[in-house]
Coordinates of C-alpha atoms in Angstrom, one line a residue:
Chain A
M1 CA 29.5 166.6 19.8
S2 CA 26.8 164.4 18.1
S3 CA 26.9 161.1 19.3
L4 CA 26.6 157.5 17.4
N5 CA 23.4 156.0 16.6
A6 CA 22.8 152.5 17.4
Q7 CA 24.0 151.2 14.1
E8 CA 27.0 153.0 13.7
L9 CA 28.0 151.9 17.0
F10 CA 27.3 148.3 16.2
E11 CA 29.4 148.5 13.1
I12 CA 32.5 149.8 14.9
L13 CA 31.9 147.1 17.3
V14 CA 30.9 144.6 14.4
R15 CA 34.2 145.6 12.4
D16 CA 36.9 145.7 15.8
H17 CA 35.4 141.7 16.3
A18 CA 35.2 140.2 12.8
E19 CA 38.4 138.9 13.0
M20 CA 38.0 137.0 16.2
L21 CA 34.7 135.8 15.5
T22 CA 35.8 134.0 12.6
L23 CA 38.6 132.6 14.4
Y24 CA 36.4 131.2 16.7
L25 CA 34.1 130.1 14.6
R26 CA 36.8 128.0 12.2
S27 CA 38.2 126.9 15.7
L28 CA 34.6 124.8 16.0
I29 CA 33.5 124.3 12.4
R30 CA 35.2 122.8 9.1
D31 CA 33.3 124.2 6.2
P32 CA 33.8 127.5 5.1
G33 CA 30.2 128.4 4.3
T34 CA 28.5 127.2 7.5
V35 CA 31.3 129.6 9.1
D36 CA 30.3 132.3 6.8
D37 CA 26.6 131.6 7.6
L38 CA 27.0 131.7 11.4
F39 CA 29.4 134.5 11.5
Q40 CA 26.3 136.6 9.9
E41 CA 23.7 135.0 11.8
T42 CA 25.4 135.6 15.1
M43 CA 25.8 139.5 14.2
L44 CA 22.4 139.8 13.7
V45 CA 21.2 137.9 16.6
A46 CA 23.7 140.1 18.6
W47 CA 22.0 143.5 16.4
R48 CA 18.6 142.2 17.5
R49 CA 19.8 141.6 21.0
L50 CA 22.1 144.8 21.5
D51 CA 19.9 146.5 24.2
D52 CA 20.8 143.3 26.3
F53 CA 24.3 144.0 26.2
D54 CA 25.5 145.0 29.3
R55 CA 27.8 148.2 27.7
N56 CA 30.3 148.1 30.9
R57 CA 31.5 144.7 29.7
S58 CA 33.6 143.6 26.9
F59 CA 31.7 142.7 23.5
G60 CA 33.5 140.3 22.1
P61 CA 33.3 137.6 24.8
W62 CA 29.3 138.2 24.7
L63 CA 29.5 137.8 20.6
R64 CA 31.2 134.7 21.2
G65 CA 28.6 133.5 23.5
I66 CA 25.8 134.0 21.1
A67 CA 28.4 132.3 18.3
G68 CA 28.7 129.2 20.6
K69 CA 25.2 128.6 21.2
L70 CA 24.5 128.9 17.5
V71 CA 27.1 126.4 16.6
L72 CA 25.8 124.0 19.1
A73 CA 22.5 124.2 17.7
H74 CA 23.4 124.1 14.5
R75 CA 24.6 120.9 14.7
R76 CA 22.0 119.2 16.8
K77 CA 19.9 120.3 13.8
Y78 CA 22.2 119.0 10.7
A79 CA 23.9 115.7 11.8
T80 CA 26.5 116.0 8.8
S81 CA 27.5 119.2 9.7
K82 CA 31.4 119.5 10.1
A83 CA 30.9 121.0 13.4
I84 CA 32.5 119.6 16.5
T85 CA 29.9 118.6 19.6
C86 CA 31.0 119.3 22.7
E87 CA 30.5 120.3 26.2
E88 CA 29.3 124.2 26.9
E89 CA 32.0 124.0 29.3
V90 CA 34.8 123.2 26.5
L91 CA 33.1 126.1 24.8
Q92 CA 34.6 128.2 28.1
H93 CA 37.8 126.8 27.5
L94 CA 37.9 128.0 24.0
E95 CA 36.7 131.4 24.8
G96 CA 39.4 131.1 27.3
R97 CA 42.0 130.9 24.1
M98 CA 40.3 133.7 22.4
Q99 CA 40.9 136.0 25.3
Q100 CA 44.2 135.5 25.9
V101 CA 44.5 136.1 21.7
Q102 CA 42.4 139.1 22.6
K103 CA 44.9 140.7 25.3
Q104 CA 48.1 140.6 23.3
A105 CA 49.7 143.3 21.7
G106 CA 48.5 144.7 18.4
D107 CA 45.4 146.6 16.8
T108 CA 45.0 143.4 14.3
L109 CA 44.6 139.4 14.9
P110 CA 47.6 138.8 12.9
E111 CA 49.2 141.6 15.1
K112 CA 48.2 140.3 18.3
L113 CA 49.8 136.5 16.7
A114 CA 52.9 137.5 15.8
G115 CA 54.4 135.1 18.2
L116 CA 53.4 132.7 15.9
E117 CA 56.1 134.1 13.3
Y118 CA 58.5 133.0 16.1
C119 CA 57.2 129.9 16.9
L120 CA 57.3 128.8 13.0
Q121 CA 60.8 129.5 12.6
A122 CA 61.6 127.4 15.6
L123 CA 59.6 124.4 14.3
P124 CA 62.2 121.6 12.9
E125 CA 62.1 121.8 9.1
K126 CA 60.1 118.4 8.4
Y127 CA 57.4 120.0 10.2
G128 CA 57.4 123.5 9.3
K129 CA 57.8 122.7 5.5
V130 CA 54.7 120.4 6.1
V131 CA 52.5 123.1 7.8
K132 CA 54.0 125.9 5.6
L133 CA 52.6 124.0 2.5
R134 CA 49.4 122.8 4.5
Y135 CA 48.4 126.4 5.7
R136 CA 50.4 128.8 3.5
E137 CA 49.9 126.9 -0.2
E138 CA 46.6 125.4 0.8
L139 CA 47.7 122.2 -0.5
S140 CA 45.5 119.2 0.5
I141 CA 47.4 116.1 2.2
G142 CA 47.7 114.3 -0.4
S143 CA 49.3 116.9 -2.5
L144 CA 51.9 117.7 0.2
A145 CA 52.7 114.2 0.6
E146 CA 53.2 113.8 -3.3
R147 CA 55.3 117.3 -3.1
L148 CA 57.6 115.6 0.0
E149 CA 57.6 112.4 -1.2
L150 CA 55.9 111.1 1.8
T151 CA 53.2 108.9 2.2
V152 CA 50.2 110.6 3.4
E153 CA 50.1 108.8 6.4
T154 CA 53.4 110.3 7.4
A155 CA 52.4 114.0 6.1
K156 CA 49.3 113.5 8.4
K157 CA 51.7 113.0 11.4
R158 CA 54.1 115.2 10.8
L159 CA 51.2 118.4 10.4
Q160 CA 49.8 116.8 13.5
R161 CA 52.9 116.9 15.3
G162 CA 53.7 120.2 13.8
R163 CA 50.5 121.9 15.2
A164 CA 50.9 119.9 18.5
R165 CA 54.5 121.8 18.9
L166 CA 53.3 125.3 17.1
L167 CA 50.0 125.4 19.9
D168 CA 52.6 124.5 22.7
C169 CA 54.9 127.3 21.7
L170 CA 52.1 129.8 21.0
K171 CA 50.4 129.1 24.1
R172 CA 53.6 129.9 26.3
R173 CA 54.5 133.2 24.2
M174 CA 50.8 134.4 24.8
A175 CA 51.2 133.3 28.8
T176 CA 54.2 135.5 28.7
S177 CA 53.5 138.0 26.6
V178 CA 50.6 140.2 27.4
S179 CA 50.1 144.2 26.4
Chain B
M1 CA 60.7 110.5 16.6
S2 CA 59.2 108.1 14.0
D3 CA 56.5 110.1 11.7
S4 CA 55.9 106.6 10.4
H5 CA 52.4 105.2 11.0
D6 CA 52.5 102.1 13.3
P7 CA 49.6 99.8 12.2
A8 CA 49.8 97.8 16.0
D9 CA 48.1 101.8 17.1
A10 CA 44.6 101.4 15.2
S11 CA 44.0 99.1 18.0
K12 CA 44.3 101.6 20.9
S13 CA 42.2 104.7 21.3
P14 CA 43.2 107.8 19.4
T15 CA 44.9 110.3 21.4
P16 CA 43.3 114.0 21.6
A17 CA 46.1 115.0 18.5
E18 CA 44.7 112.1 16.5
R19 CA 41.0 112.8 17.2
A20 CA 41.8 116.6 16.3
S21 CA 43.7 115.1 12.8
R22 CA 40.9 112.8 12.3
I23 CA 38.5 116.1 12.7
L24 CA 40.9 118.6 10.1
E25 CA 42.2 116.8 7.7
E26 CA 39.7 113.9 7.0
G27 CA 36.6 116.4 7.7
L28 CA 35.1 114.1 10.1
P29 CA 32.3 115.8 12.3
E30 CA 33.2 114.6 15.6
D31 CA 30.8 114.6 18.7
L32 CA 33.5 114.8 21.9
R33 CA 30.6 114.8 24.5
D34 CA 31.9 111.2 25.3
L35 CA 35.4 112.4 26.3
Q36 CA 37.0 113.9 29.9
L37 CA 36.4 117.6 29.3
E38 CA 40.3 117.6 29.2
E39 CA 40.7 115.6 26.3
Q40 CA 37.6 117.9 24.8
Q41 CA 39.7 120.8 25.5
E42 CA 42.8 119.6 24.0
I43 CA 41.2 118.7 21.0
L44 CA 39.5 121.8 20.7
D45 CA 43.1 123.1 21.3
H46 CA 44.3 122.1 18.1
C47 CA 41.3 122.7 16.1
W48 CA 41.6 126.2 17.7
M49 CA 45.4 126.2 16.3
D50 CA 44.5 124.8 12.8
A51 CA 41.9 128.3 12.4
V52 CA 44.9 130.2 13.3
L53 CA 47.1 129.2 11.0
E54 CA 44.7 129.5 8.2
T55 CA 44.3 132.9 9.8
V56 CA 47.9 134.1 9.8
L57 CA 49.2 132.2 7.2
H58 CA 46.4 132.4 4.3
P59 CA 45.0 135.8 5.2
D60 CA 42.1 136.9 3.5
S61 CA 40.9 140.7 4.0
G62 CA 38.5 141.1 0.9
A63 CA 36.8 138.1 2.6
K64 CA 36.4 139.9 5.8
E65 CA 35.0 143.0 4.8
T66 CA 32.5 140.9 2.3
R67 CA 31.4 139.5 5.6
I68 CA 31.0 142.6 7.4
Q69 CA 28.8 144.4 4.6
R70 CA 26.6 141.2 4.4
V71 CA 25.8 142.0 7.7
F72 CA 24.8 145.2 7.0
A73 CA 23.0 144.3 3.9
A74 CA 20.8 141.8 5.8
I75 CA 20.1 144.3 8.7
E76 CA 19.2 146.7 5.9
E77 CA 16.6 143.6 4.6
E78 CA 15.6 143.3 8.1
K79 CA 14.9 146.6 8.8
R80 CA 12.8 147.1 5.2
S81 CA 10.9 144.0 5.5
Q82 CA 9.5 145.3 9.4
T83 CA 8.2 148.6 7.2
G84 CA 6.6 146.2 5.0
A85 CA 8.9 147.4 1.6
A86 CA 9.0 144.6 -0.8
P87 CA 13.2 143.5 -1.0
L88 CA 12.9 141.7 -4.1
R89 CA 15.4 142.7 -6.6
P90 CA 13.9 142.8 -9.8
V91 CA 15.3 139.9 -12.4
S92 CA 16.0 142.9 -15.0
S93 CA 18.1 144.4 -13.0
D94 CA 20.7 141.1 -14.1
L95 CA 20.4 141.7 -17.4
Q96 CA 23.5 143.8 -17.8
P97 CA 26.9 142.1 -17.3
T98 CA 28.3 143.0 -14.1
L99 CA 29.7 141.2 -11.4
P100 CA 27.4 139.7 -9.1
E101 CA 26.4 142.2 -5.9
R102 CA 27.7 140.7 -2.6
S103 CA 24.6 141.6 -0.3
V104 CA 21.0 140.7 0.8
R105 CA 20.5 137.7 2.5
K106 CA 16.8 136.3 3.7
W107 CA 17.1 135.2 7.3
R108 CA 14.4 133.1 7.6
F109 CA 16.0 129.6 9.2
P110 CA 16.3 127.3 8.1
Q111 CA 12.7 125.8 7.3
T112 CA 12.7 129.2 4.6
F113 CA 16.0 127.4 3.3
L114 CA 14.7 124.4 3.1
T115 CA 11.7 125.1 1.0
A116 CA 13.8 127.6 -1.0
T117 CA 16.4 124.9 -2.1
A118 CA 14.1 122.2 -2.9
A119 CA 12.0 124.8 -5.1
I120 CA 15.4 125.8 -6.4
A121 CA 16.8 122.2 -6.6
A122 CA 14.1 121.2 -9.4
L123 CA 13.9 124.5 -10.7
L124 CA 17.8 124.1 -11.5
L125 CA 17.6 120.9 -12.7
L126 CA 15.2 121.5 -15.0
S127 CA 16.4 125.3 -16.1
W128 CA 19.7 123.3 -17.1
G129 CA 17.5 120.8 -19.1
L130 CA 15.4 123.4 -20.5
S131 CA 18.1 125.5 -21.6
L132 CA 19.5 122.9 -23.8
L133 CA 15.9 122.5 -25.1
T134 CA 16.2 126.2 -26.5
P135 CA 17.1 127.0 -30.1
G136 CA 20.2 129.0 -30.8
Q137 CA 19.4 131.1 -34.1
G138 CA 17.9 134.3 -34.1
P139 CA 14.0 134.5 -34.3
N140 CA 14.6 136.1 -38.0
Q141 CA 16.5 133.4 -38.9
P142 CA 13.8 130.3 -40.1
I143 CA 14.7 127.1 -40.5
G144 CA 11.2 126.8 -43.1
L145 CA 10.6 123.1 -42.0
P146 CA 7.9 122.1 -44.5
T147 CA 5.2 120.7 -42.4
R148 CA 4.2 121.2 -38.7
S149 CA 4.3 117.3 -37.3
V150 CA 5.2 117.6 -33.6
Q151 CA 8.2 115.3 -33.9
A152 CA 9.4 117.9 -36.6
A153 CA 9.0 120.3 -34.0
I154 CA 11.1 119.1 -31.3
N155 CA 13.7 118.1 -34.0
Q156 CA 13.6 121.5 -35.2
T157 CA 14.6 122.3 -31.4
L158 CA 17.6 120.1 -31.9
A159 CA 18.8 121.3 -34.8
Q160 CA 19.0 124.7 -33.3
V161 CA 20.5 124.3 -30.1
Q162 CA 24.0 124.0 -31.4
K163 CA 24.6 127.7 -32.6
P164 CA 26.7 129.6 -30.3
I165 CA 23.9 132.8 -29.6
D166 CA 23.9 134.4 -25.7
R167 CA 20.1 134.0 -25.1
Q168 CA 18.3 134.8 -21.6
Y169 CA 15.5 133.7 -20.3
R170 CA 13.2 134.4 -17.5
L171 CA 12.3 131.3 -15.0
T172 CA 9.7 131.8 -12.8
F173 CA 8.5 129.1 -10.4
E174 CA 5.5 128.6 -8.2
K175 CA 3.6 126.3 -5.7
K176 CA 0.0 126.9 -6.6
E177 CA -1.2 124.7 -3.7
R178 CA 0.1 126.7 -1.1
N179 CA -0.9 130.3 -1.0
V180 CA 3.2 131.0 0.4
P181 CA 5.3 133.0 -1.7
L182 CA 8.7 131.4 -2.6
P183 CA 11.8 133.3 -1.5
V184 CA 13.2 132.1 -4.6
D185 CA 10.6 132.4 -7.5
E186 CA 12.1 134.1 -10.0
L187 CA 15.7 133.5 -11.8
L188 CA 17.4 134.7 -15.0
L189 CA 19.1 132.3 -17.1
Y190 CA 21.9 132.7 -19.5
T191 CA 22.5 130.6 -21.9
R192 CA 24.9 130.4 -25.0
G193 CA 23.9 127.5 -27.5
G194 CA 22.9 124.6 -25.8
H195 CA 25.6 123.0 -23.8
Q196 CA 26.9 126.7 -21.5
L197 CA 24.7 128.4 -19.1
A198 CA 25.1 130.8 -16.1
F199 CA 22.8 132.0 -13.6
E200 CA 22.3 133.7 -10.5
M201 CA 20.7 132.6 -7.3
E202 CA 19.5 134.8 -4.1
L203 CA 19.5 131.9 -1.5
P204 CA 17.9 132.4 2.0
V205 CA 20.9 132.5 4.5
V206 CA 23.5 131.5 2.0
G207 CA 23.2 134.6 -0.4
T208 CA 24.1 135.2 -3.6
V209 CA 25.2 132.0 -5.7
W210 CA 26.5 132.1 -9.5
F211 CA 26.1 128.7 -10.7
G212 CA 26.9 127.7 -14.4
G213 CA 29.2 125.9 -17.0
T214 CA 28.6 122.8 -19.1
P215 CA 27.2 119.7 -18.5
E216 CA 30.7 118.2 -18.3
R217 CA 32.5 121.1 -16.1
T218 CA 30.2 122.8 -13.2
W219 CA 31.3 125.6 -10.9
L220 CA 30.0 127.5 -8.4
V221 CA 30.8 130.6 -6.6
P222 CA 29.0 131.3 -3.5
P223 CA 29.0 134.5 -1.8
I224 CA 32.2 133.7 0.4
G225 CA 34.6 131.1 0.3
R226 CA 36.1 129.3 -2.4
V227 CA 34.8 129.2 -5.7
L228 CA 34.3 125.4 -6.8
V229 CA 34.6 123.9 -10.3
S230 CA 34.2 120.3 -10.8
N231 CA 33.4 117.5 -13.2
D232 CA 30.6 116.4 -10.5
P233 CA 27.4 117.2 -12.1
F234 CA 26.0 116.6 -8.6
L235 CA 28.5 119.9 -7.4
L236 CA 25.0 122.4 -6.4
K237 CA 23.6 119.5 -4.9
R238 CA 26.4 118.3 -2.5
W239 CA 27.1 122.1 -2.0
L240 CA 23.8 122.6 -0.8
E241 CA 23.7 119.2 0.8
Q242 CA 26.8 120.6 3.2
R243 CA 25.0 123.6 4.1
G244 CA 22.4 121.1 6.0
S245 CA 19.7 121.0 2.8
D246 CA 18.9 117.6 2.0
A247 CA 16.5 119.0 -1.3
W248 CA 18.6 117.2 -3.7
E249 CA 18.2 113.9 -2.2
D250 CA 16.3 112.9 -5.4
A251 CA 18.4 114.9 -8.0
E252 CA 20.1 111.8 -9.3
H253 CA 17.0 111.0 -11.2
S254 CA 16.7 114.3 -12.7
M255 CA 20.2 114.6 -13.8
P256 CA 19.6 113.1 -17.2
F257 CA 17.5 116.1 -17.8
L258 CA 21.1 117.9 -17.5
H259 CA 22.2 116.2 -21.0
L260 CA 20.5 117.8 -24.5
E261 CA 20.2 114.9 -26.1
T262 CA 19.1 112.3 -23.1
A263 CA 16.5 115.1 -22.3
L264 CA 15.0 115.6 -26.1
T265 CA 15.0 111.8 -26.3
R266 CA 13.3 111.2 -23.3
L267 CA 10.7 114.4 -24.5
K268 CA 10.2 112.7 -27.5
E269 CA 9.8 108.9 -26.8
R270 CA 8.1 109.1 -22.8
Y271 CA 5.6 111.5 -23.6
H272 CA 2.6 111.7 -25.7
L273 CA 2.8 114.6 -27.9
E274 CA 0.2 116.8 -29.3
I275 CA 0.0 119.9 -31.3
V276 CA -3.1 122.2 -29.1
A277 CA -3.1 124.9 -31.1
E278 CA -1.3 126.6 -34.1
N279 CA -1.2 130.3 -35.2
V280 CA -1.6 131.4 -31.6
K281 CA -0.8 135.3 -30.9
P282 CA 0.6 135.6 -27.5
Q283 CA -2.2 138.0 -26.7
D284 CA -4.3 135.1 -27.2
L285 CA -2.6 133.8 -23.9
G286 CA -3.6 136.1 -22.1
L287 CA 0.4 137.5 -21.9
E288 CA 1.3 141.0 -21.6
P289 CA 5.0 142.0 -21.5
S290 CA 5.9 142.2 -18.0
E291 CA 7.7 145.1 -16.8
E292 CA 10.8 143.2 -16.5
S293 CA 10.3 142.0 -20.8
K294 CA 9.9 145.4 -21.3
E295 CA 13.5 146.3 -20.0
A296 CA 14.6 143.4 -21.7
K297 CA 13.4 144.6 -25.1
N298 CA 15.3 147.8 -24.3
T299 CA 18.5 145.8 -23.7
F300 CA 18.0 143.1 -26.3
E301 CA 16.7 145.2 -29.4
E302 CA 17.1 141.3 -31.3
L303 CA 13.7 140.3 -29.0
A304 CA 11.2 139.8 -31.8
T305 CA 9.2 143.5 -32.7
T306 CA 7.1 141.7 -35.6
E307 CA 3.6 140.1 -34.3
P308 CA 5.0 136.5 -33.6
R309 CA 2.8 133.4 -34.2
W310 CA 3.4 130.7 -31.8
L311 CA 2.7 126.8 -32.2
H312 CA 1.4 125.3 -28.9
I313 CA 2.8 121.4 -28.5
R314 CA 2.1 119.7 -25.0
G315 CA 3.7 116.5 -24.0
I316 CA 1.7 114.3 -21.6
K317 CA 4.1 112.3 -19.2
E318 CA 3.1 108.2 -20.5
D319 CA 5.0 106.7 -17.7
E320 CA 4.3 107.1 -14.0
A321 CA 7.4 105.7 -12.7
D322 CA 9.4 109.1 -14.0
R323 CA 8.0 110.2 -11.3
F324 CA 10.0 113.3 -11.1
W325 CA 9.3 114.4 -14.4
P326 CA 6.6 116.7 -14.9
E327 CA 3.3 115.4 -15.7
T328 CA 2.6 117.9 -18.4
I329 CA 5.0 120.2 -20.3
D330 CA 3.7 123.2 -22.8
L331 CA 6.1 124.2 -25.6
F332 CA 5.1 127.3 -27.6
T333 CA 7.9 127.6 -30.3
E334 CA 7.2 130.8 -32.9
E335 CA 6.5 129.0 -35.9
T336 CA 8.5 130.8 -38.4
T337 CA 11.9 130.1 -36.7
G338 CA 11.5 127.6 -34.0
V339 CA 12.4 129.6 -31.7
A340 CA 11.2 128.0 -27.9
Q341 CA 9.1 131.2 -26.5
R342 CA 7.5 129.8 -23.7
M343 CA 7.8 126.7 -22.0
V344 CA 5.1 125.5 -18.5
F345 CA 5.8 122.7 -16.8
H346 CA 3.4 121.1 -14.4
W347 CA 4.0 118.6 -11.8
K348 CA 0.1 118.3 -10.8
P349 CA 0.3 116.5 -7.5
E350 CA 2.4 118.8 -6.1
G351 CA 1.2 121.8 -8.0
R352 CA 4.1 123.2 -9.2
E353 CA 4.8 124.8 -12.1
L354 CA 8.0 126.3 -13.8
V355 CA 7.6 129.0 -16.5
L356 CA 10.2 129.3 -19.3
S357 CA 10.0 132.6 -20.8
Y358 CA 12.2 133.9 -23.6
L359 CA 13.6 137.3 -22.9
G360 CA 15.9 137.8 -26.1
E361 CA 19.5 137.7 -27.3
G362 CA 22.4 139.6 -26.6
P363 CA 26.0 139.1 -26.6
M364 CA 27.9 138.6 -23.2
P365 CA 31.0 138.8 -22.4
E366 CA 33.1 135.8 -23.2
D367 CA 33.8 135.0 -19.9
W368 CA 30.3 135.3 -19.0
Y369 CA 29.8 131.3 -19.1
L370 CA 33.3 130.6 -16.8
H371 CA 33.5 131.4 -13.0
Q372 CA 36.0 133.8 -13.6
G373 CA 33.1 136.5 -14.8
H374 CA 31.4 136.3 -11.6
H375 CA 34.1 136.8 -8.8
G376 CA 37.2 139.3 -8.1
A377 CA 40.7 138.3 -8.6
F378 CA 41.2 137.5 -5.0
R379 CA 39.0 134.5 -4.6
R380 CA 40.5 130.9 -4.2
V381 CA 39.3 128.8 -6.5
M382 CA 38.7 124.9 -5.6
E383 CA 38.9 122.5 -8.3
F384 CA 38.2 118.7 -7.8
H385 CA 37.4 115.9 -10.1
Q386 CA 35.3 112.9 -9.5
P387 CA 37.3 109.7 -10.7
A388 CA 36.3 108.6 -14.1
E389 CA 33.9 105.3 -13.6

């Protein structure tokens, strides 16, 4: 049986971890273009340093470790960048969340996050509507406030509270439902 | 629980959820390092939740695949550069109306990126302006002005602009005082009439970007992410700035070039114009058809086949206060038709030079000057408008 060469192996790893890396970067950066740039930069750094990777360990945390450093470096360089600046220890907390997701049942990221659908259904209607309009239909705050005949501030509050409830719900479900 | 906003809360420190909301809804960059670790973690949790919602409620599998393809294209690019093979894509490959490939991205971040964007910024602003200066009538359709005055030649250019003909120009850009090749030194510019254009850029780090539209409505198709449509004339500038480049800081000064009447008026009124030579043969200028233009000839048979004679006009900047404008502009127009065949722009202090070379004309698809002509159906489009003054 012929063995995979380094690039073939790397391609498998990239495909397996692309969604998780994107989720990680989106948590730290608001600008989609910068997310894409850092996605590529992370993968390229990983490719160049593949020899340094301990193959007895999981690839995902290693990859996101690279990404975290690149995000912080990016934020240092570009003061106006829509990236969050935080202590490196806080990135460990985010990595903890990612590992919780990784442990969920399912092959793809949406499958691993299937619990979110339950949480959405359990959300009070006034929050659920705002969340769905914001994320499913991608309406701006102003547009969804207009659609629901709310003030912008009220719409923001509902979105904030809806998201907070979903976060609590998802954390609980992930803690109790591990593959 | 009330959802209304209590003004009395304004004096209190925002909660982590509120801080997260400011980041997420208002796009504010946040430095959390002054906060307690627990607060930082909580804020990040909210941002993570936002990312989860985006991922699950609006999945975009096409974008994922594109990201992966770009990674491997960049790896291939890196391998090629290590083996010394030139990765530059020939400009002629863009002459056929195909969808842009999402592929190679140069990987020299960030100095090269800034250099590139600085170069491209000037180039793009001028390219639009120059495209508006170009005639819109075929080479076999002489206007036949009876006299050969400078003003008449420029007016002839102005008169040609409104013709709805698709034309292609090659733009080359050099920075002579530094013997360093620019990351982007050649572009193919498509124009229709004087007011529509489209061009593709291969930006280091960013990747392939299509930009185009009219002076009133511009669009930008990045390699990944939302397609942007706006009435904002600074769309490209703002987009580049979001990626950390300040290369467009002075773009406002160049923006008048985006409008034909302003550009021509400025050229006529603020440059000293003179005729350098008449009956110039292109060969006299040492111009040999490049590989690209040979290919263009095959593609665009309308390209002049008779021996052309050009009129060479030079404009010299009269007012140094126009500091962003080229010191000199050399315009070569085809004497019979008035088609601008070649324009050379010099910024003496910087040693920069931009050359616009006419390749030919040929019909492009109807949607070529629309963003829809340059991306797949799956792409999301974000339209935003600046309020009218």
